[in-house]
mmCIF file of C-alpha atoms in Angstrom:
data_model
loop_
_atom_site.group_PDB
_atom_site.id
_atom_site.type_symbol
_atom_site.label_atom_id
_atom_site.label_comp_id
_atom_site.label_asym_id
_atom_site.label_seq_id
_atom_site.Cartn_x
_atom_site.Cartn_y
_atom_site.Cartn_z
ATOM 1 C CA MET L 3 -17.592 9.609 20.183
ATOM 2 C CA ASP L 4 -14.639 11.486 18.777
ATOM 3 C CA MET L 5 -11.103 9.977 18.944
ATOM 4 C CA THR L 6 -8.969 12.542 20.751
ATOM 5 C CA SER L 7 -5.194 12.334 20.922
ATOM 6 C CA GLN L 8 -5.447 11.476 24.636
ATOM 7 C CA ARG L 9 -7.996 8.765 23.973
ATOM 8 C CA TRP L 10 -5.776 7.272 21.256
ATOM 9 C CA ASP L 11 -2.775 7.249 23.594
ATOM 10 C CA ASN L 12 -4.833 5.539 26.270
ATOM 11 C CA THR L 13 -6.193 3.036 23.727
ATOM 12 C CA LYS L 14 -2.667 2.094 22.628
ATOM 13 C CA LYS L 15 -1.583 1.638 26.256
ATOM 14 C CA TYR L 16 -4.634 -0.512 26.933
ATOM 15 C CA LEU L 17 -4.034 -2.711 23.871
ATOM 16 C CA ASN L 18 -0.397 -3.194 24.817
ATOM 17 C CA GLN L 19 -1.187 -3.986 28.497
ATOM 18 C CA VAL L 20 -3.965 -6.468 27.658
ATOM 19 C CA PHE L 21 -2.595 -8.205 24.535
ATOM 20 C CA GLY L 22 1.090 -7.341 24.524
ATOM 21 C CA ALA L 23 2.646 -10.219 26.447
ATOM 22 C CA PRO L 24 2.575 -14.001 25.793
ATOM 23 C CA THR L 25 0.736 -15.959 28.483
ATOM 24 C CA GLY L 26 2.046 -19.008 30.320
ATOM 25 C CA ASN L 27 5.774 -18.216 29.931
ATOM 26 C CA ALA L 28 7.010 -15.708 32.461
ATOM 27 C CA PRO L 29 10.680 -15.768 31.361
ATOM 28 C CA LEU L 30 9.723 -15.109 27.725
ATOM 29 C CA ALA L 31 7.258 -12.375 28.742
ATOM 30 C CA GLU L 32 10.082 -10.748 30.761
ATOM 31 C CA GLN L 33 12.486 -11.044 27.850
ATOM 32 C CA LEU L 34 10.065 -9.352 25.466
ATOM 33 C CA ARG L 35 9.283 -6.652 28.045
ATOM 34 C CA THR L 36 12.958 -5.767 28.419
ATOM 35 C CA LEU L 37 14.144 -6.504 24.880
ATOM 36 C CA MET L 38 13.838 -3.045 23.383
ATOM 37 C CA PRO L 39 15.235 -1.182 26.388
ATOM 38 C CA ARG L 40 18.212 -3.476 26.264
ATOM 39 C CA ALA L 41 18.507 -3.019 22.527
ATOM 40 C CA VAL L 42 18.387 0.793 22.857
ATOM 41 C CA ALA L 43 21.058 0.583 25.551
ATOM 42 C CA ALA L 44 23.169 -1.376 23.018
ATOM 43 C CA GLY L 45 22.753 1.394 20.433
ATOM 44 C CA LEU L 46 19.854 0.123 18.401
ATOM 45 C CA PRO L 47 17.000 2.486 17.429
ATOM 46 C CA ASP L 48 13.771 2.283 19.410
ATOM 47 C CA ILE L 49 11.485 1.541 16.494
ATOM 48 C CA ALA L 50 10.118 -1.964 17.109
ATOM 49 C CA VAL L 51 6.436 -2.867 16.889
ATOM 50 C CA SER L 52 4.416 -2.749 20.078
ATOM 51 C CA GLY L 53 3.464 -5.818 22.015
ATOM 52 C CA ASP L 54 -0.124 -5.838 20.734
ATOM 53 C CA VAL L 55 1.142 -5.772 17.168
ATOM 54 C CA GLY L 56 3.510 -8.602 18.075
ATOM 55 C CA ALA L 57 0.527 -10.625 19.322
ATOM 56 C CA LEU L 58 -1.258 -9.860 16.050
ATOM 57 C CA LEU L 59 1.750 -11.152 14.103
ATOM 58 C CA ARG L 60 1.756 -14.338 16.144
ATOM 59 C CA LEU L 61 -1.957 -14.869 15.500
ATOM 60 C CA LEU L 62 -1.616 -14.180 11.762
ATOM 61 C CA THR L 63 1.292 -16.570 11.488
ATOM 62 C CA MET L 64 -0.708 -19.304 13.167
ATOM 63 C CA MET L 65 -3.599 -18.677 10.801
ATOM 64 C CA ALA L 66 -1.403 -18.566 7.687
ATOM 65 C CA CYS L 67 0.658 -21.645 8.546
ATOM 66 C CA GLY L 68 -1.938 -23.809 10.201
ATOM 67 C CA ASP L 69 -3.234 -25.463 7.065
ATOM 68 C CA SER L 70 -0.177 -24.980 4.852
ATOM 69 C CA ALA L 71 1.292 -27.698 2.698
ATOM 70 C CA SER L 72 4.620 -25.897 2.922
ATOM 71 C CA ARG L 73 4.622 -26.612 6.711
ATOM 72 C CA GLY L 74 5.185 -23.015 7.730
ATOM 73 C CA LYS L 75 7.522 -20.643 5.900
ATOM 74 C CA VAL L 76 7.574 -16.936 6.762
ATOM 75 C CA LEU L 77 9.724 -14.074 5.452
ATOM 76 C CA GLU L 78 10.399 -10.891 7.430
ATOM 77 C CA LEU L 79 12.013 -7.772 5.964
ATOM 78 C CA GLY L 80 13.579 -5.786 8.756
ATOM 79 C CA THR L 81 14.815 -7.808 11.730
ATOM 80 C CA LEU L 82 16.124 -4.973 13.971
ATOM 81 C CA ALA L 83 16.487 -6.470 17.476
ATOM 82 C CA GLY L 84 14.386 -9.540 16.842
ATOM 83 C CA TYR L 85 11.257 -8.424 18.708
ATOM 84 C CA SER L 86 8.727 -8.924 15.946
ATOM 85 C CA GLY L 87 10.592 -11.997 14.767
ATOM 86 C CA ILE L 88 10.172 -13.690 18.157
ATOM 87 C CA TRP L 89 6.441 -13.144 18.016
ATOM 88 C CA ILE L 90 6.308 -14.529 14.498
ATOM 89 C CA ALA L 91 8.380 -17.580 15.453
ATOM 90 C CA LEU L 92 6.018 -18.245 18.413
ATOM 91 C CA GLY L 93 3.228 -18.675 15.877
ATOM 92 C CA LEU L 94 5.088 -21.126 13.633
ATOM 93 C CA PRO L 95 4.336 -24.851 13.700
ATOM 94 C CA ALA L 96 6.970 -27.170 15.160
ATOM 95 C CA ASP L 97 8.728 -27.526 11.847
ATOM 96 C CA GLY L 98 8.097 -24.005 10.643
ATOM 97 C CA ARG L 99 10.829 -21.607 9.641
ATOM 98 C CA LEU L 100 11.267 -17.825 9.632
ATOM 99 C CA ILE L 101 13.706 -16.136 7.269
ATOM 100 C CA THR L 102 14.470 -12.537 8.384
ATOM 101 C CA ILE L 103 16.592 -10.035 6.501
ATOM 102 C CA GLU L 104 18.488 -7.250 8.306
ATOM 103 C CA PHE L 105 20.776 -4.696 6.681
ATOM 104 C CA ASN L 106 22.816 -3.781 9.790
ATOM 105 C CA PRO L 107 25.166 -6.576 10.972
ATOM 106 C CA VAL L 108 25.216 -5.275 14.589
ATOM 107 C CA HIS L 109 21.396 -5.448 14.708
ATOM 108 C CA ALA L 110 21.482 -8.900 13.114
ATOM 109 C CA GLU L 111 23.892 -10.253 15.772
ATOM 110 C CA PHE L 112 21.865 -8.756 18.607
ATOM 111 C CA ALA L 113 18.702 -10.386 17.156
ATOM 112 C CA LYS L 114 20.354 -13.780 16.862
ATOM 113 C CA GLY L 115 21.102 -13.673 20.621
ATOM 114 C CA GLU L 116 17.511 -12.814 21.365
ATOM 115 C CA PHE L 117 16.176 -15.611 19.140
ATOM 116 C CA ARG L 118 18.387 -18.128 20.962
ATOM 117 C CA ARG L 119 17.349 -16.762 24.377
ATOM 118 C CA ALA L 120 13.646 -17.048 23.405
ATOM 119 C CA GLY L 121 14.190 -20.693 22.420
ATOM 120 C CA VAL L 122 13.329 -20.157 18.745
ATOM 121 C CA GLY L 123 16.866 -19.888 17.350
ATOM 122 C CA GLU L 124 16.628 -23.131 15.397
ATOM 123 C CA LYS L 125 13.503 -21.866 13.661
ATOM 124 C CA VAL L 126 15.035 -18.604 12.494
ATOM 125 C CA ARG L 127 17.510 -17.879 9.674
ATOM 126 C CA VAL L 128 18.923 -14.334 9.791
ATOM 127 C CA ILE L 129 20.310 -13.026 6.516
ATOM 128 C CA THR L 130 22.451 -9.931 6.721
ATOM 129 C CA GLY L 131 22.220 -7.565 3.780
ATOM 130 C CA ALA L 132 20.024 -5.041 1.997
ATOM 131 C CA ALA L 133 16.627 -6.555 1.311
ATOM 132 C CA LEU L 134 16.613 -5.380 -2.327
ATOM 133 C CA ASP L 135 19.994 -7.096 -2.855
ATOM 134 C CA VAL L 136 19.017 -10.267 -1.022
ATOM 135 C CA LEU L 137 15.522 -10.848 -2.389
ATOM 136 C CA PRO L 138 16.304 -11.752 -5.989
ATOM 137 C CA SER L 139 18.615 -14.645 -5.035
ATOM 138 C CA LEU L 140 16.372 -15.662 -2.187
ATOM 139 C CA ALA L 141 13.413 -15.831 -4.637
ATOM 140 C CA GLN L 142 15.382 -18.206 -6.824
ATOM 141 C CA GLU L 143 16.160 -20.332 -3.795
ATOM 142 C CA LEU L 144 12.610 -20.513 -2.455
ATOM 143 C CA GLY L 145 10.618 -20.533 -5.661
ATOM 144 C CA PRO L 146 7.114 -19.092 -6.449
ATOM 145 C CA GLY L 147 4.313 -19.709 -4.034
ATOM 146 C CA SER L 148 6.632 -20.936 -1.283
ATOM 147 C CA LEU L 149 5.760 -18.569 1.551
ATOM 148 C CA ASP L 150 2.791 -18.569 3.888
ATOM 149 C CA LEU L 151 3.314 -15.075 5.222
ATOM 150 C CA VAL L 152 5.493 -12.063 4.447
ATOM 151 C CA PHE L 153 5.960 -9.304 7.030
ATOM 152 C CA ILE L 154 7.462 -6.023 5.739
ATOM 153 C CA ASP L 155 8.881 -3.483 8.198
ATOM 154 C CA ALA L 156 11.983 -2.055 6.596
ATOM 155 C CA ILE L 157 12.888 1.020 4.528
ATOM 156 C CA LYS L 158 9.581 2.749 3.755
ATOM 157 C CA THR L 159 10.708 4.350 0.497
ATOM 158 C CA GLU L 160 11.415 0.777 -0.784
ATOM 159 C CA TYR L 161 8.021 -0.678 0.094
ATOM 160 C CA ASN L 162 6.777 -0.802 -3.480
ATOM 161 C CA GLU L 163 9.898 -2.617 -4.665
ATOM 162 C CA TYR L 164 9.527 -5.110 -1.804
ATOM 163 C CA LEU L 165 5.977 -5.684 -2.816
ATOM 164 C CA ARG L 166 6.992 -6.384 -6.419
ATOM 165 C CA LEU L 167 9.599 -8.871 -5.336
ATOM 166 C CA VAL L 168 7.691 -10.777 -2.661
ATOM 167 C CA ARG L 169 4.280 -10.968 -4.325
ATOM 168 C CA PRO L 170 5.210 -14.034 -6.471
ATOM 169 C CA LEU L 171 6.661 -15.781 -3.445
ATOM 170 C CA LEU L 172 3.361 -15.799 -1.503
ATOM 171 C CA ARG L 173 1.276 -18.918 -1.967
ATOM 172 C CA ARG L 174 -2.387 -18.614 -2.775
ATOM 173 C CA GLY L 175 -4.081 -17.964 0.558
ATOM 174 C CA GLY L 176 -0.842 -16.564 2.030
ATOM 175 C CA LEU L 177 -0.803 -13.323 3.970
ATOM 176 C CA LEU L 178 1.048 -10.102 3.257
ATOM 177 C CA VAL L 179 1.480 -8.030 6.465
ATOM 178 C CA ILE L 180 2.960 -4.578 6.297
ATOM 179 C CA ASP L 181 3.808 -2.279 9.223
ATOM 180 C CA ASN L 182 3.636 1.534 9.154
ATOM 181 C CA ALA L 183 0.668 1.572 6.780
ATOM 182 C CA LEU L 184 -0.592 4.754 8.463
ATOM 183 C CA GLY L 185 2.518 6.475 9.749
ATOM 184 C CA SER L 186 6.096 6.297 10.954
ATOM 185 C CA GLY L 187 7.439 8.682 13.585
ATOM 186 C CA HIS L 188 7.723 11.988 11.679
ATOM 187 C CA TRP L 189 4.732 11.573 9.313
ATOM 188 C CA TRP L 190 1.129 10.413 9.299
ATOM 189 C CA ILE L 191 -1.004 9.305 6.407
ATOM 190 C CA ASP L 192 -3.212 12.400 6.432
ATOM 191 C CA ASP L 193 -0.189 14.808 6.101
ATOM 192 C CA ALA L 194 0.196 16.825 2.942
ATOM 193 C CA PRO L 195 2.324 15.184 0.248
ATOM 194 C CA GLY L 196 6.037 15.831 0.346
ATOM 195 C CA ASP L 197 7.648 13.212 2.593
ATOM 196 C CA PRO L 198 9.126 10.416 0.447
ATOM 197 C CA SER L 199 8.255 7.712 2.956
ATOM 198 C CA HIS L 200 4.670 8.969 3.260
ATOM 199 C CA GLU L 201 4.240 8.987 -0.491
ATOM 200 C CA ALA L 202 5.759 5.528 -0.975
ATOM 201 C CA VAL L 203 3.563 3.951 1.694
ATOM 202 C CA ASP L 204 0.483 5.626 0.319
ATOM 203 C CA ARG L 205 1.278 4.255 -3.152
ATOM 204 C CA MET L 206 1.777 0.801 -1.668
ATOM 205 C CA ASN L 207 -1.503 0.963 0.283
ATOM 206 C CA ARG L 208 -3.445 1.986 -2.772
ATOM 207 C CA ALA L 209 -1.727 -0.594 -5.026
ATOM 208 C CA VAL L 210 -2.575 -3.493 -2.740
ATOM 209 C CA ALA L 211 -6.108 -2.270 -2.087
ATOM 210 C CA ALA L 212 -6.740 -1.991 -5.870
ATOM 211 C CA ASP L 213 -5.049 -5.324 -6.694
ATOM 212 C CA ALA L 214 -7.682 -7.930 -7.651
ATOM 213 C CA GLY L 215 -5.205 -10.581 -6.552
ATOM 214 C CA PHE L 216 -5.489 -9.492 -2.903
ATOM 215 C CA ALA L 217 -8.188 -9.007 -0.311
ATOM 216 C CA ALA L 218 -6.848 -6.269 1.920
ATOM 217 C CA ALA L 219 -7.640 -4.239 4.985
ATOM 218 C CA CYS L 220 -5.754 -2.057 7.469
ATOM 219 C CA VAL L 221 -5.801 -2.463 11.261
ATOM 220 C CA PRO L 222 -5.184 0.949 12.920
ATOM 221 C CA SER L 223 -3.022 -0.453 15.732
ATOM 222 C CA ARG L 224 0.045 1.593 16.631
ATOM 223 C CA GLU L 225 1.160 3.045 13.255
ATOM 224 C CA GLY L 226 -1.113 0.890 11.093
ATOM 225 C CA VAL L 227 -0.857 -2.731 10.029
ATOM 226 C CA MET L 228 -1.994 -3.659 6.527
ATOM 227 C CA ILE L 229 -3.112 -7.249 6.086
ATOM 228 C CA ALA L 230 -3.755 -8.789 2.638
ATOM 229 C CA ARG L 231 -4.631 -12.316 1.628
ATOM 230 C CA LYS L 232 -3.469 -13.491 -1.747
ATOM 231 C CA LEU L 233 -6.392 -14.834 -3.763
#
């Protein structure tokens, strides 16, 4: 059966309706449901992951940190309003920690408030700055093999540099998760070459897929989520 554009839209709506809200916590579900509309009203861009992708991030965090000797350390590049970070924090063990890097200080402050409201503020460290500027010093602080999971959802043209910098930080068995592996608003992966973001993401996809140090696949949810396990 062919995948039409209407069927794809309906599928995305279905996934978000069924999987896109945490169960057993009505206030948190309501916070997440209203988070991005409130963020947009505050002037932030409406570019967060969908609820079903958030649920996937939570599950992957639980899987990556569940048997970790490091007791749960996750790095996120691109905090925005804190939506994806809340989902990640929900998957952390009790003593787990999320470090999230956000370039825009207004976005970072908004996200801090949302982390506190969600009850995960003590688990989350927000660093304000450009990821390429922050990562070298953060790598020295954390050390090689210190992270259980890295989630990348920041400037697409910088994806390959992010990959170079975070790869040594992942422990063996850790997960690399990358959003927008198939598209981002104004481009899709099957477009003709020419868009810098498209070309950078395509290079990154191919580099990870061809890297013998990773086992990788891509989940075609929303705009594509690449998942790779460090071997």
